[in-house]
PDB file of C-alpha atoms in Angstrom:
ATOM      1  CA  MET A 867     -20.870 119.079  85.327  1.00  0.00           C
ATOM      2  CA  ALA A 868     -22.840 116.092  86.583  1.00  0.00           C
ATOM      3  CA  ASN A 869     -22.895 115.305  90.298  1.00  0.00           C
ATOM      4  CA  ASP A 870     -20.790 112.196  89.790  1.00  0.00           C
ATOM      5  CA  GLU A 871     -18.050 114.289  88.104  1.00  0.00           C
ATOM      6  CA  ARG A 872     -17.435 116.631  91.037  1.00  0.00           C
ATOM      7  CA  PRO A 873     -14.098 116.271  92.817  1.00  0.00           C
ATOM      8  CA  ALA A 874     -14.138 114.727  96.278  1.00  0.00           C
ATOM      9  CA  SER A 875     -14.352 117.138  99.193  1.00  0.00           C
ATOM     10  CA  SER A 876     -11.140 117.862 101.085  1.00  0.00           C
ATOM     11  CA  ASP A 877     -12.168 115.652 104.015  1.00  0.00           C
ATOM     12  CA  GLN A 878     -12.480 112.712 101.610  1.00  0.00           C
ATOM     13  CA  ARG A 879      -8.962 113.211 100.251  1.00  0.00           C
ATOM     14  CA  SER A 880      -5.862 111.645 101.753  1.00  0.00           C
ATOM     15  CA  ALA A 881      -2.184 111.159 101.048  1.00  0.00           C
ATOM     16  CA  THR A 882      -2.956 107.809  99.479  1.00  0.00           C
ATOM     17  CA  THR A 883      -5.523 108.938  96.892  1.00  0.00           C
ATOM     18  CA  ASP A 884      -4.622 109.775  93.325  1.00  0.00           C
ATOM     19  CA  ASP A 885      -6.556 113.061  93.365  1.00  0.00           C
ATOM     20  CA  GLN A 886      -4.651 115.317  90.969  1.00  0.00           C
ATOM     21  CA  LEU A 887      -6.274 118.434  92.419  1.00  0.00           C
ATOM     22  CA  TRP A 888      -5.414 117.686  96.077  1.00  0.00           C
ATOM     23  CA  TYR A 889      -3.424 120.917  96.389  1.00  0.00           C
ATOM     24  CA  LYS A 890      -6.489 123.114  95.796  1.00  0.00           C
ATOM     25  CA  ASP A 891      -7.868 122.358  99.252  1.00  0.00           C
ATOM     26  CA  ALA A 892      -4.580 121.510 100.966  1.00  0.00           C
ATOM     27  CA  ILE A 893      -3.452 123.163 104.161  1.00  0.00           C
ATOM     28  CA  ILE A 894       0.297 123.253 103.653  1.00  0.00           C
ATOM     29  CA  TYR A 895       2.679 123.773 106.560  1.00  0.00           C
ATOM     30  CA  GLN A 896       6.192 124.866 105.622  1.00  0.00           C
ATOM     31  CA  ALA A 897       8.775 123.325 107.939  1.00  0.00           C
ATOM     32  CA  HIS A 898      12.472 124.019 108.240  1.00  0.00           C
ATOM     33  CA  VAL A 899      13.758 120.834 109.861  1.00  0.00           C
ATOM     34  CA  LYS A 900      16.652 122.571 111.603  1.00  0.00           C
ATOM     35  CA  SER A 901      14.384 124.976 113.472  1.00  0.00           C
ATOM     36  CA  PHE A 902      11.213 122.941 114.016  1.00  0.00           C
ATOM     37  CA  PHE A 903      11.870 120.574 116.930  1.00  0.00           C
ATOM     38  CA  ASP A 904      15.103 119.286 118.447  1.00  0.00           C
ATOM     39  CA  SER A 905      14.673 115.708 119.698  1.00  0.00           C
ATOM     40  CA  ASN A 906      18.186 115.233 121.102  1.00  0.00           C
ATOM     41  CA  ASN A 907      18.831 118.662 122.686  1.00  0.00           C
ATOM     42  CA  ASP A 908      21.835 119.517 120.506  1.00  0.00           C
ATOM     43  CA  GLY A 909      20.306 122.850 119.510  1.00  0.00           C
ATOM     44  CA  VAL A 910      19.328 121.788 115.966  1.00  0.00           C
ATOM     45  CA  GLY A 911      15.955 120.464 114.861  1.00  0.00           C
ATOM     46  CA  ASP A 912      15.899 117.022 113.303  1.00  0.00           C
ATOM     47  CA  PHE A 913      13.666 114.504 111.548  1.00  0.00           C
ATOM     48  CA  GLN A 914      13.021 112.569 114.744  1.00  0.00           C
ATOM     49  CA  GLY A 915      11.715 115.773 116.328  1.00  0.00           C
ATOM     50  CA  LEU A 916       9.537 116.564 113.326  1.00  0.00           C
ATOM     51  CA  THR A 917       8.179 113.024 113.396  1.00  0.00           C
ATOM     52  CA  GLN A 918       7.309 113.408 117.091  1.00  0.00           C
ATOM     53  CA  LYS A 919       5.183 116.473 116.267  1.00  0.00           C
ATOM     54  CA  LEU A 920       3.163 115.000 113.377  1.00  0.00           C
ATOM     55  CA  ASP A 921       0.093 114.403 115.532  1.00  0.00           C
ATOM     56  CA  TYR A 922       0.197 118.057 116.608  1.00  0.00           C
ATOM     57  CA  LEU A 923       0.427 119.277 113.005  1.00  0.00           C
ATOM     58  CA  HIS A 924      -2.379 116.930 111.982  1.00  0.00           C
ATOM     59  CA  SER A 925      -4.543 118.246 114.853  1.00  0.00           C
ATOM     60  CA  LEU A 926      -4.119 121.782 113.441  1.00  0.00           C
ATOM     61  CA  GLY A 927      -5.707 120.610 110.193  1.00  0.00           C
ATOM     62  CA  VAL A 928      -2.469 120.433 108.219  1.00  0.00           C
ATOM     63  CA  THR A 929      -2.786 118.135 105.199  1.00  0.00           C
ATOM     64  CA  CYS A 930       0.683 118.579 103.688  1.00  0.00           C
ATOM     65  CA  ILE A 931       4.151 119.342 105.024  1.00  0.00           C
ATOM     66  CA  TRP A 932       6.490 121.301 102.760  1.00  0.00           C
ATOM     67  CA  LEU A 933      10.115 120.694 103.743  1.00  0.00           C
ATOM     68  CA  LEU A 934      12.773 123.288 103.091  1.00  0.00           C
ATOM     69  CA  PRO A 935      16.147 121.882 101.949  1.00  0.00           C
ATOM     70  CA  PHE A 936      17.558 119.273 104.335  1.00  0.00           C
ATOM     71  CA  PHE A 937      20.267 117.716 102.173  1.00  0.00           C
ATOM     72  CA  PRO A 938      24.008 117.821 102.952  1.00  0.00           C
ATOM     73  CA  SER A 939      25.284 121.316 102.322  1.00  0.00           C
ATOM     74  CA  PRO A 940      28.111 123.620 103.417  1.00  0.00           C
ATOM     75  CA  LEU A 941      25.240 125.829 104.732  1.00  0.00           C
ATOM     76  CA  LYS A 942      26.588 129.013 103.180  1.00  0.00           C
ATOM     77  CA  ASP A 943      23.126 129.677 101.713  1.00  0.00           C
ATOM     78  CA  ASP A 944      20.908 128.222 104.488  1.00  0.00           C
ATOM     79  CA  GLY A 945      20.897 124.791 102.849  1.00  0.00           C
ATOM     80  CA  TYR A 946      20.108 125.940  99.322  1.00  0.00           C
ATOM     81  CA  ASP A 947      23.711 125.182  98.309  1.00  0.00           C
ATOM     82  CA  ILE A 948      23.045 121.448  98.156  1.00  0.00           C
ATOM     83  CA  ALA A 949      26.070 119.174  97.899  1.00  0.00           C
ATOM     84  CA  ASP A 950      24.280 115.794  97.751  1.00  0.00           C
ATOM     85  CA  TYR A 951      20.659 115.244  96.720  1.00  0.00           C
ATOM     86  CA  THR A 952      20.641 111.617  97.897  1.00  0.00           C
ATOM     87  CA  SER A 953      21.259 112.050 101.619  1.00  0.00           C
ATOM     88  CA  VAL A 954      20.304 114.053 104.713  1.00  0.00           C
ATOM     89  CA  HIS A 955      22.458 116.688 106.395  1.00  0.00           C
ATOM     90  CA  PRO A 956      23.943 114.896 109.437  1.00  0.00           C
ATOM     91  CA  SER A 957      22.646 117.585 111.816  1.00  0.00           C
ATOM     92  CA  TYR A 958      19.070 116.652 110.880  1.00  0.00           C
ATOM     93  CA  GLY A 959      19.449 112.884 111.177  1.00  0.00           C
ATOM     94  CA  THR A 960      19.848 110.060 108.701  1.00  0.00           C
ATOM     95  CA  ILE A 961      18.125 108.926 105.525  1.00  0.00           C
ATOM     96  CA  ASP A 962      16.394 106.300 107.677  1.00  0.00           C
ATOM     97  CA  ASP A 963      15.073 109.086 109.943  1.00  0.00           C
ATOM     98  CA  PHE A 964      13.712 110.821 106.840  1.00  0.00           C
ATOM     99  CA  ARG A 965      12.092 107.609 105.616  1.00  0.00           C
ATOM    100  CA  ALA A 966      10.508 107.058 109.038  1.00  0.00           C
ATOM    101  CA  PHE A 967       9.180 110.635 108.955  1.00  0.00           C
ATOM    102  CA  VAL A 968       7.597 110.154 105.519  1.00  0.00           C
ATOM    103  CA  GLU A 969       6.061 106.830 106.536  1.00  0.00           C
ATOM    104  CA  ALA A 970       4.655 108.326 109.755  1.00  0.00           C
ATOM    105  CA  ALA A 971       3.279 111.319 107.847  1.00  0.00           C
ATOM    106  CA  HIS A 972       1.556 109.078 105.320  1.00  0.00           C
ATOM    107  CA  GLU A 973       0.072 106.973 108.129  1.00  0.00           C
ATOM    108  CA  ARG A 974      -1.640 110.156 109.329  1.00  0.00           C
ATOM    109  CA  GLY A 975      -2.862 111.044 105.841  1.00  0.00           C
ATOM    110  CA  LEU A 976      -0.316 113.853 105.432  1.00  0.00           C
ATOM    111  CA  ARG A 977       1.432 114.518 102.144  1.00  0.00           C
ATOM    112  CA  VAL A 978       5.099 115.541 102.082  1.00  0.00           C
ATOM    113  CA  LEU A 979       6.588 118.038  99.631  1.00  0.00           C
ATOM    114  CA  ILE A 980      10.322 118.546  99.238  1.00  0.00           C
ATOM    115  CA  GLU A 981      11.556 121.845  97.918  1.00  0.00           C
ATOM    116  CA  LEU A 982      13.363 121.294  94.630  1.00  0.00           C
ATOM    117  CA  VAL A 983      16.530 123.335  94.405  1.00  0.00           C
ATOM    118  CA  VAL A 984      18.077 123.262  90.970  1.00  0.00           C
ATOM    119  CA  ASN A 985      21.647 124.547  90.899  1.00  0.00           C
TER     120      ASN A 985
END
């Protein structure tokens, strides 16, 4: 392999590059929104709280956040019994809160993975 064919080092990769092998050097943090950080003191974590802690996660060297299910659900299977794949469970915020989280993560060079639950 010629020098110009080597993949970029992990510190040269970001959430905005098209590097297909980004996951090989990724530091992935799995986050359960409901238990990560509660921004409004109702006892349940939410997207606003997760967004507030992005700088902290980035400072740990995290390059990707893997979100456990956060969609509306009757919560009989800890959120894996998804009722609507197009929205956010009201306890965790709104779809706009989710969008703001993704935008803020990308601004910091963090990728976001969503767990796919196929029922």
